[in-house]
Coordinates of C-alpha atoms in Angstrom, one line a residue:
Chain Q
M531 CA 76.5 -106.0 21.8
N532 CA 77.9 -102.5 21.8
E533 CA 76.3 -99.1 21.0
D534 CA 77.2 -99.2 17.3
M535 CA 75.6 -102.6 17.0
V536 CA 72.4 -101.3 18.6
L537 CA 72.4 -98.4 16.2
R538 CA 73.0 -100.7 13.2
K539 CA 70.0 -102.8 14.3
I540 CA 67.8 -99.7 14.5
E541 CA 69.1 -98.5 11.2
G542 CA 68.4 -101.9 9.6
A543 CA 64.9 -102.3 11.0
T544 CA 63.9 -99.0 9.4
R545 CA 66.0 -99.0 6.3
Q546 CA 63.1 -99.5 3.9
S547 CA 61.6 -96.1 4.9
R548 CA 62.7 -93.3 2.6
G549 CA 61.4 -89.9 1.8
G550 CA 60.0 -87.2 4.0
G551 CA 62.7 -84.8 2.9
V552 CA 65.4 -86.9 4.7
H553 CA 68.7 -86.4 2.9
L554 CA 71.0 -88.1 5.5
G555 CA 69.7 -90.6 8.0
I556 CA 71.1 -92.5 11.0
G557 CA 74.8 -92.9 11.4
D558 CA 76.4 -89.4 11.3
D559 CA 76.6 -86.7 13.9
T560 CA 73.2 -85.3 12.8
A561 CA 70.5 -86.0 10.3
I562 CA 70.1 -83.7 7.3
W563 CA 66.6 -82.8 6.3
R564 CA 65.4 -80.7 3.4
P565 CA 62.4 -78.6 4.3
A566 CA 59.7 -78.4 1.6
K567 CA 59.5 -75.0 -0.2
G568 CA 56.7 -72.9 1.0
Y569 CA 56.2 -74.6 4.4
E570 CA 56.9 -73.8 8.0
T571 CA 58.5 -76.5 10.2
I572 CA 56.7 -77.7 13.3
L573 CA 58.5 -79.5 16.1
T574 CA 57.4 -81.5 19.1
C575 CA 58.7 -84.2 21.5
D576 CA 57.2 -86.6 24.0
W577 CA 58.3 -88.8 26.8
S578 CA 57.3 -92.5 27.0
L579 CA 58.7 -93.9 30.2
E580 CA 58.5 -97.3 31.7
G581 CA 56.2 -97.3 34.8
S582 CA 54.7 -93.9 33.9
H583 CA 53.5 -94.5 30.3
F584 CA 53.8 -98.3 29.9
L585 CA 54.5 -101.5 31.8
L586 CA 57.0 -104.0 30.4
D587 CA 54.9 -107.0 31.8
K588 CA 51.6 -105.7 30.3
H589 CA 52.4 -103.9 27.1
P590 CA 53.9 -105.8 24.1
A591 CA 57.1 -104.3 22.8
D592 CA 55.6 -103.4 19.4
A593 CA 52.7 -101.5 21.1
I594 CA 55.3 -99.5 23.1
G595 CA 57.1 -98.7 19.9
W596 CA 54.0 -97.7 18.1
K597 CA 52.5 -95.6 20.8
A598 CA 55.8 -93.7 21.5
L599 CA 55.7 -92.4 18.0
A600 CA 51.9 -91.9 18.0
R601 CA 51.9 -89.8 21.1
A602 CA 54.3 -87.3 19.6
T603 CA 52.8 -87.4 16.1
S604 CA 49.4 -86.5 17.6
D605 CA 50.8 -83.0 18.3
I606 CA 51.5 -82.6 14.6
A607 CA 47.9 -83.6 13.8
A608 CA 46.7 -81.0 16.4
M609 CA 48.4 -78.2 14.5
G610 CA 46.9 -79.4 11.2
G611 CA 50.4 -80.4 10.0
I612 CA 52.0 -83.2 7.9
A613 CA 54.4 -85.5 9.8
R614 CA 57.8 -85.7 8.0
C615 CA 60.5 -87.4 10.1
F616 CA 61.4 -88.3 13.6
L617 CA 64.3 -88.8 16.0
L618 CA 64.1 -91.8 18.5
S619 CA 66.0 -91.6 21.8
L620 CA 66.0 -95.0 23.5
A621 CA 67.6 -96.1 26.8
L622 CA 67.2 -99.7 27.7
P623 CA 68.8 -102.7 29.5
A624 CA 71.4 -104.7 27.6
E625 CA 69.1 -107.8 27.9
L626 CA 66.4 -106.1 25.9
T627 CA 68.6 -105.4 22.9
G628 CA 67.6 -108.7 21.3
K629 CA 64.1 -109.9 20.6
W630 CA 62.4 -107.1 22.6
L631 CA 64.2 -104.4 20.6
T632 CA 63.4 -106.1 17.3
K633 CA 59.7 -106.1 18.2
F634 CA 59.8 -102.6 19.5
L635 CA 61.3 -101.3 16.3
A636 CA 58.7 -103.3 14.2
G637 CA 56.0 -101.3 16.1
T638 CA 57.7 -98.0 15.6
N639 CA 58.3 -98.8 11.9
R640 CA 54.6 -99.8 11.3
A641 CA 53.5 -96.6 12.9
A642 CA 56.0 -94.6 10.9
K643 CA 54.7 -96.0 7.7
K644 CA 51.1 -95.4 8.8
F645 CA 51.8 -91.8 9.8
G646 CA 54.0 -91.1 6.8
C647 CA 57.2 -90.1 8.7
V648 CA 60.7 -91.4 8.5
L649 CA 63.2 -92.3 11.3
T650 CA 66.1 -90.1 10.7
G651 CA 68.2 -90.3 13.9
G652 CA 68.3 -90.5 17.7
D653 CA 70.4 -91.5 20.6
T654 CA 70.8 -94.8 22.3
T655 CA 72.2 -95.7 25.7
R656 CA 71.9 -98.4 28.4
R657 CA 69.6 -98.0 31.4
K658 CA 68.0 -100.2 34.0
D659 CA 64.5 -99.1 32.9
V660 CA 63.2 -98.4 29.4
L661 CA 63.1 -94.7 28.5
I662 CA 61.9 -93.3 25.2
N663 CA 61.8 -89.8 23.9
V664 CA 60.5 -89.1 20.4
T665 CA 60.9 -85.8 18.5
V666 CA 58.7 -85.4 15.4
V667 CA 59.3 -82.8 12.7
G668 CA 56.3 -81.8 10.6
E669 CA 55.3 -79.1 8.1
V670 CA 52.4 -76.8 7.7
R671 CA 51.6 -74.0 5.2
P672 CA 52.6 -70.6 6.6
G673 CA 49.7 -69.1 8.7
R674 CA 47.7 -72.3 8.5
A675 CA 48.8 -74.0 11.7
V676 CA 45.8 -74.2 14.1
L677 CA 46.9 -72.8 17.5
R678 CA 45.2 -73.3 20.9
S679 CA 44.8 -69.5 21.1
G680 CA 42.2 -68.8 18.3
A681 CA 38.9 -69.8 20.0
Q682 CA 36.3 -67.0 20.2
A683 CA 33.0 -66.7 22.2
G684 CA 30.2 -68.1 20.1
D685 CA 32.4 -70.8 18.4
A686 CA 31.1 -74.4 18.6
L687 CA 33.3 -77.0 20.3
F688 CA 33.9 -80.3 18.6
V689 CA 35.7 -83.5 19.4
S690 CA 36.6 -86.4 17.1
G691 CA 36.0 -90.1 17.9
T692 CA 34.9 -91.5 21.2
L693 CA 36.2 -90.2 24.5
G694 CA 37.3 -92.5 27.3
Q695 CA 37.9 -95.5 25.1
A696 CA 41.6 -95.7 25.7
D697 CA 41.0 -95.6 29.5
V698 CA 38.6 -98.5 29.2
G699 CA 41.3 -100.3 27.2
L700 CA 43.8 -99.6 30.0
R701 CA 41.5 -101.1 32.6
E702 CA 41.1 -104.2 30.6
L703 CA 44.9 -104.4 30.2
L704 CA 45.5 -104.1 33.9
A705 CA 42.8 -106.6 34.7
G706 CA 44.4 -109.2 32.4
N707 CA 47.1 -111.7 33.2
G708 CA 50.4 -111.2 31.4
L709 CA 51.1 -109.5 28.1
A710 CA 48.0 -108.0 26.4
R711 CA 46.8 -108.6 22.9
A712 CA 44.6 -106.0 21.2
V713 CA 41.5 -108.2 21.2
N714 CA 38.9 -105.4 21.0
R715 CA 38.4 -101.8 20.0
N716 CA 39.2 -100.3 23.4
L717 CA 42.4 -102.2 23.9
R718 CA 43.4 -101.4 20.4
K719 CA 42.8 -97.7 21.0
H720 CA 44.9 -97.9 24.2
M721 CA 47.8 -99.8 22.6
Y722 CA 47.8 -98.5 19.0
P723 CA 46.3 -95.0 19.0
E724 CA 46.1 -93.3 15.6
P725 CA 46.8 -89.6 15.5
R726 CA 44.1 -87.8 13.5
L727 CA 46.5 -86.5 10.9
D728 CA 44.0 -86.5 8.0
L729 CA 41.3 -84.7 10.0
G730 CA 43.7 -82.1 11.4
R731 CA 45.1 -81.3 8.0
W732 CA 41.7 -81.1 6.4
L733 CA 40.5 -78.7 9.1
A734 CA 43.6 -76.6 8.8
E735 CA 43.6 -76.4 5.0
R736 CA 39.9 -75.4 4.9
Q737 CA 40.5 -73.0 7.8
L738 CA 37.5 -74.5 9.6
A739 CA 39.0 -74.8 13.1
T740 CA 39.7 -71.5 15.0
A741 CA 41.6 -73.4 17.7
M742 CA 42.7 -77.0 18.1
M743 CA 44.6 -79.4 20.4
D744 CA 44.8 -83.1 20.9
L745 CA 43.2 -84.8 23.9
S746 CA 46.1 -86.6 25.6
D747 CA 45.5 -85.9 29.3
G748 CA 41.7 -85.9 29.3
L749 CA 39.0 -83.3 28.3
S750 CA 38.8 -81.9 31.9
T751 CA 42.6 -81.2 31.9
D752 CA 43.0 -80.2 28.2
L753 CA 40.0 -78.0 27.7
P754 CA 41.1 -75.5 30.3
R755 CA 44.5 -75.3 28.5
L756 CA 42.7 -74.3 25.2
C757 CA 40.5 -71.9 27.1
A758 CA 43.4 -70.3 28.9
A759 CA 45.4 -69.9 25.6
S760 CA 42.3 -68.3 23.9
G761 CA 41.3 -66.2 26.9
V762 CA 37.8 -67.7 26.8
G763 CA 35.5 -70.1 28.7
A764 CA 33.4 -73.0 27.6
R765 CA 30.1 -74.8 28.2
I766 CA 30.0 -78.5 27.7
E767 CA 26.8 -80.5 27.4
T768 CA 27.3 -83.8 29.1
S769 CA 24.6 -85.5 27.0
K770 CA 26.5 -84.7 23.8
L771 CA 29.9 -86.3 24.9
P772 CA 30.7 -89.2 22.6
R773 CA 31.4 -91.9 25.1
V774 CA 31.9 -95.6 25.5
V775 CA 28.8 -97.8 26.0
L776 CA 29.2 -99.2 29.5
R777 CA 26.6 -100.7 31.9
D778 CA 27.4 -97.9 34.4
R779 CA 26.4 -94.8 32.5
E780 CA 28.0 -92.4 35.1
D781 CA 31.2 -94.3 34.8
A782 CA 31.2 -93.8 31.0
L783 CA 30.6 -90.1 31.5
Q784 CA 33.5 -89.8 34.0
L785 CA 35.8 -91.6 31.5
A786 CA 34.7 -89.2 28.7
L787 CA 35.4 -86.2 30.9
H788 CA 38.7 -87.3 32.6
G789 CA 40.0 -90.3 30.6
G790 CA 43.5 -89.8 29.1
D791 CA 45.4 -91.1 26.1
D792 CA 42.6 -90.8 23.5
Y793 CA 44.6 -88.7 21.1
E794 CA 41.4 -87.4 19.6
L795 CA 41.2 -83.8 18.3
M796 CA 39.3 -81.1 20.2
F797 CA 38.6 -78.0 18.1
S798 CA 36.4 -74.9 17.9
V799 CA 34.5 -73.8 14.8
A800 CA 33.0 -70.4 14.0
A801 CA 29.2 -70.5 14.1
Q802 CA 28.8 -69.7 10.4
N803 CA 31.1 -72.6 9.5
V804 CA 29.4 -75.3 11.6
G805 CA 27.2 -76.3 8.7
R806 CA 30.3 -77.1 6.6
L807 CA 31.3 -79.9 9.0
P808 CA 30.2 -83.5 8.2
T809 CA 29.1 -85.8 11.0
E810 CA 32.2 -87.9 10.2
Y811 CA 35.5 -87.5 8.3
R812 CA 37.1 -90.6 6.8
G813 CA 35.3 -92.8 9.3
V814 CA 36.0 -90.7 12.4
A815 CA 32.9 -89.2 14.1
L816 CA 32.9 -85.4 14.6
T817 CA 30.7 -84.4 17.5
R818 CA 29.6 -81.0 18.7
I819 CA 30.0 -81.1 22.5
G820 CA 29.4 -77.5 23.5
E821 CA 30.3 -73.9 22.8
V822 CA 32.9 -71.3 23.6
L823 CA 31.9 -68.6 26.1
A824 CA 33.4 -65.1 26.7
A825 CA 33.7 -65.8 30.5
R826 CA 37.5 -66.1 30.8
R827 CA 38.6 -69.6 31.8
K828 CA 35.2 -70.6 33.4
I829 CA 34.2 -74.0 32.2
R830 CA 30.6 -75.1 32.8
L831 CA 29.2 -78.6 32.6
A832 CA 25.5 -78.7 31.6
G833 CA 24.1 -81.9 33.0
E834 CA 21.2 -83.9 31.5
N835 CA 18.9 -82.8 34.4
G836 CA 19.4 -79.1 33.5
T837 CA 21.9 -78.3 36.2
E838 CA 25.2 -76.5 35.5
T839 CA 28.3 -77.2 37.5
E840 CA 31.9 -76.1 37.1
L841 CA 34.2 -78.6 35.4
V842 CA 37.1 -79.5 37.7
A843 CA 40.2 -81.0 36.1
G844 CA 40.5 -84.7 36.8
G845 CA 42.7 -85.8 33.9
W846 CA 46.3 -86.9 34.1
D847 CA 48.8 -84.4 35.4
P848 CA 52.1 -85.9 36.6
F849 CA 52.7 -83.1 39.1
R850 CA 49.2 -83.0 40.6
E851 CA 49.3 -84.4 44.1
Chain X
M1227 CA 52.8 -77.4 41.4
N1228 CA 51.2 -78.9 38.3
E1229 CA 52.5 -79.6 34.9
D1230 CA 51.3 -76.2 33.5
M1231 CA 53.1 -74.4 36.3
V1232 CA 56.3 -76.2 35.5
L1233 CA 55.9 -75.3 31.8
R1234 CA 55.3 -71.6 32.7
K1235 CA 58.4 -71.6 34.8
I1236 CA 60.4 -73.0 31.9
E1237 CA 58.8 -70.5 29.5
G1238 CA 59.5 -67.6 31.9
A1239 CA 63.1 -68.5 32.5
T1240 CA 63.9 -68.4 28.8
R1241 CA 61.5 -65.7 27.6
Q1242 CA 64.2 -63.3 26.9
S1243 CA 65.6 -65.5 24.2
R1244 CA 64.2 -64.6 20.7
G1245 CA 65.2 -65.3 17.2
G1246 CA 66.7 -68.4 15.6
G1247 CA 63.7 -68.5 13.2
V1248 CA 61.3 -69.4 16.0
H1249 CA 57.8 -68.2 15.1
L1250 CA 55.8 -69.9 17.9
G1251 CA 57.5 -71.1 21.1
I1252 CA 56.5 -73.0 24.2
G1253 CA 52.8 -73.4 25.1
D1254 CA 51.1 -74.9 22.1
D1255 CA 51.0 -78.4 20.7
T1256 CA 54.1 -77.9 18.7
A1257 CA 56.6 -75.1 18.1
I1258 CA 56.6 -73.4 14.7
W1259 CA 60.0 -72.6 13.2
R1260 CA 60.8 -70.9 9.9
P1261 CA 63.8 -72.5 8.1
A1262 CA 66.2 -69.9 6.6
K1263 CA 66.1 -69.8 2.8
G1264 CA 69.0 -71.6 1.1
Y1265 CA 69.8 -73.9 4.1
E1266 CA 69.3 -77.5 4.9
T1267 CA 68.1 -78.5 8.4
I1268 CA 70.2 -80.6 10.6
L1269 CA 68.7 -82.5 13.6
T1270 CA 70.2 -84.3 16.6
C1271 CA 69.3 -85.3 20.1
D1272 CA 71.1 -86.5 23.2
W1273 CA 70.3 -88.1 26.5
S1274 CA 71.6 -86.7 29.8
L1275 CA 70.5 -89.1 32.5
E1276 CA 71.1 -89.0 36.3
G1277 CA 73.6 -91.6 37.3
S1278 CA 74.8 -92.2 33.8
H1279 CA 75.8 -88.7 32.7
F1280 CA 75.6 -86.7 35.9
L1281 CA 75.2 -87.1 39.7
L1282 CA 72.8 -84.9 41.6
D1283 CA 75.1 -84.7 44.7
K1284 CA 78.2 -83.8 42.7
H1285 CA 77.1 -81.7 39.7
P1286 CA 75.5 -78.3 40.3
A1287 CA 72.0 -77.9 38.7
D1288 CA 73.2 -75.1 36.3
A1289 CA 76.1 -77.3 35.1
I1290 CA 73.6 -80.1 34.4
G1291 CA 71.5 -77.7 32.4
W1292 CA 74.4 -76.2 30.5
K1293 CA 75.9 -79.6 29.6
A1294 CA 72.7 -81.2 28.5
L1295 CA 72.4 -78.6 25.8
A1296 CA 76.2 -78.5 25.0
R1297 CA 76.2 -82.3 24.4
A1298 CA 73.6 -82.1 21.7
T1299 CA 74.9 -78.8 20.2
S1300 CA 78.3 -80.4 19.8
D1301 CA 76.8 -82.6 17.1
I1302 CA 75.8 -79.5 15.2
A1303 CA 79.3 -78.2 15.4
A1304 CA 80.6 -81.5 14.1
M1305 CA 78.6 -81.0 10.9
G1306 CA 79.8 -77.5 10.5
G1307 CA 76.3 -76.1 11.1
I1308 CA 74.7 -73.2 12.9
A1309 CA 72.6 -74.0 16.0
R1310 CA 69.1 -72.5 15.7
C1311 CA 66.7 -73.8 18.3
F1312 CA 66.2 -76.7 20.7
L1313 CA 63.5 -78.8 22.5
L1314 CA 64.0 -79.7 26.1
S1315 CA 62.4 -82.8 27.5
L1316 CA 62.7 -83.0 31.3
A1317 CA 61.5 -85.6 33.8
L1318 CA 62.2 -84.8 37.5
P1319 CA 60.9 -85.3 41.0
A1320 CA 58.3 -82.8 42.3
E1321 CA 60.7 -81.6 45.0
L1322 CA 63.2 -80.4 42.4
T1323 CA 60.7 -78.1 40.6
G1324 CA 61.7 -75.3 43.0
K1325 CA 65.2 -73.9 43.4
W1326 CA 66.9 -76.8 41.6
L1327 CA 64.8 -76.3 38.4
T1328 CA 65.4 -72.5 38.5
K1329 CA 69.2 -73.1 38.6
F1330 CA 69.0 -75.8 36.0
L1331 CA 67.1 -73.5 33.6
A1332 CA 69.6 -70.7 34.3
G1333 CA 72.4 -73.0 33.1
T1334 CA 70.5 -74.1 30.0
N1335 CA 69.7 -70.5 29.3
R1336 CA 73.3 -69.3 29.6
A1337 CA 74.3 -72.1 27.3
A1338 CA 71.6 -71.2 24.8
K1339 CA 72.7 -67.6 24.6
K1340 CA 76.4 -68.7 24.2
F1341 CA 75.6 -71.2 21.5
G1342 CA 73.0 -68.9 19.8
C1343 CA 70.0 -71.2 19.9
V1344 CA 66.6 -70.6 21.3
L1345 CA 64.4 -72.9 23.5
T1346 CA 61.3 -73.5 21.5
G1347 CA 59.4 -76.4 23.2
G1348 CA 59.7 -79.7 25.0
D1349 CA 57.9 -82.1 27.3
T1350 CA 57.8 -82.3 31.1
T1351 CA 56.8 -85.0 33.5
R1352 CA 57.4 -86.3 37.0
R1353 CA 60.0 -89.0 37.7
K1354 CA 62.0 -90.4 40.6
D1355 CA 65.3 -89.6 38.9
V1356 CA 66.2 -86.7 36.6
L1357 CA 66.0 -87.5 32.9
I1358 CA 66.9 -85.0 30.2
N1359 CA 66.7 -85.3 26.4
V1360 CA 67.6 -82.4 24.2
T1361 CA 66.9 -82.1 20.5
V1362 CA 68.8 -79.4 18.6
V1363 CA 67.8 -78.0 15.2
G1364 CA 70.6 -76.4 13.2
E1365 CA 71.2 -75.3 9.6
V1366 CA 73.9 -75.7 7.1
R1367 CA 74.4 -74.6 3.4
P1368 CA 73.4 -77.4 1.0
G1369 CA 76.3 -79.7 0.4
R1370 CA 78.5 -78.1 3.0
A1371 CA 77.8 -80.4 5.9
V1372 CA 80.9 -82.3 6.9
L1373 CA 80.1 -86.0 7.2
R1374 CA 82.0 -88.7 8.8
S1375 CA 82.3 -90.5 5.5
G1376 CA 84.6 -88.2 3.5
A1377 CA 88.1 -89.1 4.8
Q1378 CA 90.5 -90.3 2.2
A1379 CA 93.9 -92.1 2.4
G1380 CA 96.6 -89.5 2.6
D1381 CA 94.5 -86.9 4.5
A1382 CA 96.0 -85.5 7.7
L1383 CA 94.1 -86.0 10.9
F1384 CA 93.5 -83.1 13.3
V1385 CA 91.9 -82.5 16.7
S1386 CA 91.0 -79.3 18.4
G1387 CA 91.9 -78.4 22.0
T1388 CA 93.3 -80.7 24.6
L1389 CA 92.3 -84.3 24.9
G1390 CA 91.5 -86.0 28.3
Q1391 CA 90.9 -82.7 30.0
A1392 CA 87.2 -83.4 30.8
D1393 CA 88.1 -86.8 32.3
V1394 CA 90.7 -85.1 34.6
G1395 CA 87.9 -82.7 35.6
L1396 CA 85.6 -85.7 36.3
R1397 CA 88.3 -87.3 38.5
E1398 CA 88.6 -84.1 40.5
L1399 CA 84.8 -83.8 40.8
L1400 CA 84.5 -87.4 42.1
A1401 CA 87.4 -86.8 44.6
G1402 CA 85.7 -83.7 46.0
N1403 CA 83.2 -83.6 48.8
G1404 CA 79.7 -82.4 47.9
L1405 CA 78.7 -80.1 45.0
A1406 CA 81.6 -79.2 42.8
R1407 CA 82.6 -75.7 41.7
A1408 CA 84.4 -75.1 38.4
V1409 CA 87.7 -74.0 40.2
N1410 CA 90.0 -74.8 37.3
R1411 CA 90.2 -75.4 33.6
N1412 CA 89.7 -79.2 33.8
L1413 CA 86.7 -79.0 36.0
R1414 CA 85.3 -76.2 33.8
K1415 CA 85.8 -78.4 30.7
H1416 CA 83.9 -81.2 32.4
M1417 CA 81.1 -79.1 33.8
Y1418 CA 80.6 -76.4 31.1
P1419 CA 81.9 -77.8 27.8
E1420 CA 81.8 -75.5 24.8
P1421 CA 80.9 -77.0 21.5
R1422 CA 83.3 -75.9 18.8
L1423 CA 80.6 -74.2 16.7
D1424 CA 82.8 -71.4 15.3
L1425 CA 85.6 -73.8 14.3
G1426 CA 83.2 -76.3 12.8
R1427 CA 81.5 -73.7 10.7
W1428 CA 84.8 -72.2 9.5
L1429 CA 86.1 -75.6 8.4
A1430 CA 82.8 -76.4 6.6
E1431 CA 82.4 -73.0 4.9
R1432 CA 86.0 -73.1 3.6
Q1433 CA 85.6 -76.8 2.7
L1434 CA 88.8 -77.6 4.5
A1435 CA 87.6 -80.7 6.4
T1436 CA 87.0 -83.9 4.3
A1437 CA 85.4 -85.6 7.3
M1438 CA 84.5 -84.5 10.8
M1439 CA 83.0 -85.7 14.1
D1440 CA 83.0 -84.5 17.7
L1441 CA 84.9 -86.5 20.4
S1442 CA 82.3 -87.4 23.0
D1443 CA 83.2 -91.0 23.8
G1444 CA 87.0 -90.7 23.5
L1445 CA 89.4 -90.9 20.6
S1446 CA 89.8 -94.7 20.7
T1447 CA 86.0 -95.2 20.4
D1448 CA 85.2 -92.3 18.0
L1449 CA 88.1 -92.6 15.5
P1450 CA 87.0 -96.1 14.5
R1451 CA 83.6 -94.7 13.8
L1452 CA 84.9 -92.1 11.4
C1453 CA 87.2 -94.7 9.8
A1454 CA 84.3 -97.2 9.4
A1455 CA 82.1 -94.5 7.8
S1456 CA 84.9 -93.5 5.4
G1457 CA 86.1 -97.0 4.7
V1458 CA 89.6 -96.1 5.7
G1459 CA 92.2 -96.7 8.5
A1460 CA 94.4 -94.3 10.4
R1461 CA 97.8 -93.9 12.0
I1462 CA 98.0 -91.8 15.2
E1463 CA 101.4 -90.6 16.6
T1464 CA 101.1 -90.7 20.3
S1465 CA 103.8 -88.0 20.7
K1466 CA 101.5 -85.5 18.8
L1467 CA 98.4 -86.0 21.0
P1468 CA 97.5 -82.7 22.7
R1469 CA 97.2 -83.9 26.3
V1470 CA 96.8 -82.6 29.8
V1471 CA 100.1 -82.0 31.8
L1472 CA 100.1 -84.7 34.5
R1473 CA 103.0 -86.0 36.7
D1474 CA 102.2 -89.4 35.3
R1475 CA 102.9 -89.1 31.5
E1476 CA 101.5 -92.5 30.7
D1477 CA 98.3 -91.6 32.5
A1478 CA 98.0 -88.4 30.5
L1479 CA 98.4 -90.4 27.3
Q1480 CA 95.7 -92.9 28.3
L1481 CA 93.3 -90.1 29.0
A1482 CA 94.0 -88.5 25.7
L1483 CA 93.3 -91.8 23.9
H1484 CA 90.3 -93.0 25.9
G1485 CA 88.9 -90.0 27.9
G1486 CA 85.3 -89.0 27.0
D1487 CA 83.3 -85.9 27.2
D1488 CA 85.8 -83.5 25.6
Y1489 CA 83.5 -82.3 22.8
E1490 CA 86.5 -81.4 20.7
L1491 CA 86.4 -81.8 16.9
M1492 CA 88.3 -84.4 15.1
F1493 CA 88.7 -83.8 11.3
S1494 CA 90.6 -84.9 8.3
V1495 CA 92.2 -82.4 5.8
A1496 CA 93.5 -83.2 2.3
A1497 CA 97.3 -83.0 2.1
Q1498 CA 97.3 -80.0 -0.2
N1499 CA 95.1 -78.0 2.3
V1500 CA 97.1 -78.7 5.4
G1501 CA 99.1 -75.5 4.9
R1502 CA 95.9 -73.5 5.1
L1503 CA 95.2 -74.5 8.7
P1504 CA 96.4 -72.1 11.4
T1505 CA 97.9 -73.6 14.6
E1506 CA 94.9 -72.2 16.5
Y1507 CA 91.5 -70.9 15.6
R1508 CA 89.9 -68.2 17.9
G1509 CA 92.0 -69.4 20.8
V1510 CA 91.4 -73.2 20.2
A1511 CA 94.5 -75.2 19.3
L1512 CA 94.5 -77.2 16.1
T1513 CA 96.8 -80.2 16.3
R1514 CA 97.8 -82.7 13.6
I1515 CA 97.8 -86.0 15.3
G1516 CA 98.3 -88.4 12.4
E1517 CA 97.1 -89.5 9.0
V1518 CA 94.4 -91.4 7.2
L1519 CA 95.4 -94.8 5.7
A1520 CA 93.9 -96.9 2.9
A1521 CA 93.9 -100.0 5.1
R1522 CA 90.2 -100.3 5.9
R1523 CA 89.4 -99.8 9.6
K1524 CA 92.9 -100.6 10.8
I1525 CA 94.0 -98.1 13.3
R1526 CA 97.7 -97.9 14.3
L1527 CA 99.2 -96.2 17.2
A1528 CA 102.8 -95.1 16.6
G1529 CA 104.6 -94.9 19.9
E1530 CA 107.4 -92.6 20.8
N1531 CA 109.9 -95.5 20.9
G1532 CA 109.2 -96.3 17.2
T1533 CA 106.8 -99.2 17.9
E1534 CA 103.4 -99.5 16.2
T1535 CA 100.5 -101.2 18.0
E1536 CA 96.8 -101.5 17.1
L1537 CA 94.5 -99.0 18.8
V1538 CA 91.9 -100.8 20.9
A1539 CA 88.7 -98.9 21.8
G1540 CA 88.7 -98.0 25.5
G1541 CA 86.4 -95.1 25.5
W1542 CA 82.8 -94.9 26.7
D1543 CA 80.3 -97.3 25.3
P1544 CA 77.2 -97.9 27.4
F1545 CA 76.6 -101.4 26.0
R1546 CA 80.2 -102.6 26.3
E1547 CA 80.5 -105.2 29.1

């Protein structure tokens, strides 16, 4: 096996995918991509690293491949954009270039088809541990991208889906013996997350969301980021948080507040537009969880017993001690 | 230090850079970039990994930052494109987020200014070893990108600059004690390579090169790639190879053939256009080193004593045992 053989394997596994504006794919110094007329380009990249984001003895190769692309594509959804093409950078041990790589690429390929974007290039090298970096290129109509900075006092705050589900899945995965199979909804959410591309695009095109971001590190870590970018605060009603049904209700609440990896969308909607939002969009629940406050960066948590506390970030931050 | 503080540091270090079509930079879910009218987008990414591509105890942080961007930008030069913007993915230990990161970013920033491209986003996480991935976005006029696949029998083969220089620099670096300083041309070439953006663009705009690629893994590894893509062979005259002056002449030849990391351009020129090429372009030597043959993938090395041998790849391939 040499580098060119690994590249040909990657090219072969994804050859069937075409379109997305890709004019020249894998195999030259760069890819060539033709932007659609009347669109802006949006760009994002995400790490997926062995030991930090996945475990080789717990996560199947195809789930690692799927999720590496899903993580990055979720940022495209959070802007209200359309995913077009992606670059895959992969470092791996020589002994994983056989069956493991085949399965990994099958996962990436399935995700690419589902998300509508095409593998167009990347870089491959040998490494003791598996390192992945994915860059996704998307498009959005000029002025229609939904930034983090547009939330205003009085806006309602919404989230899609169920919060904390992926973390419940992670717990089940860690409790199991050997390689996991996605036997239930929580494990599936952890292993094969689906970026909310349709919802994000719908919100952007109808200009319903004033601000939006995806929930990758947990509500308590990500909401302060949206508030800081918008120069606002927020008030969350704990009773409204769409959460996993667990025997321990407090546990379910903590997971909804701090659980990471859900890749749901969080967005603000101007009061006069709240009535235009359905309770679900294409099978994904939309839940009003609170409101935007003028008080800069203060985030209050209104409990079921009437008390109000300040929300303290407890989500995932790699540099937090 | 938390992830948002690291991001703000990166944003701050590169705030002065503007332009390149970047409409929204670091700090949101994605960057927003406006493609220039009448151009195609070219995309490339490259790993720079501790232990594989650099050593923390030998390479200064600013050289690591410079070279990570230079490696990826060289692929833009090899297509004849213009570099516009880039994404920086960085994983590093918490204890390097202080002075080391400041110097690293200074190196990246200097390179960005030199190459004319703007930092527009990325991803940051904590890791025991330093991992870097850079995606560069460039542009090229439709149909003007110089692919690897256009070489034809009878074309002349050229390279820019001096081959093997970066490898001599690497030797000096490894022989030294502690952190290196770029005290001479060879060390500078190894630590702060300069992608041949002006030359690549000039060759593409004048349609002088029929095929082109950059020399990152060494002539003996990269030339077979160009030949395979074009379905041709080649004949190289060893006496013509522009090499470093060393006491051991055979050593200098081996470095010119197999040395990596030079980031020079290799390109083919139709016989009737050879006269249009100067001996140097903006201070960079252009040397005719051989010719393209019809014999598919056969690469012959014509020695100074009149013998012909087959060229065997001896450059850098991470998967070669």
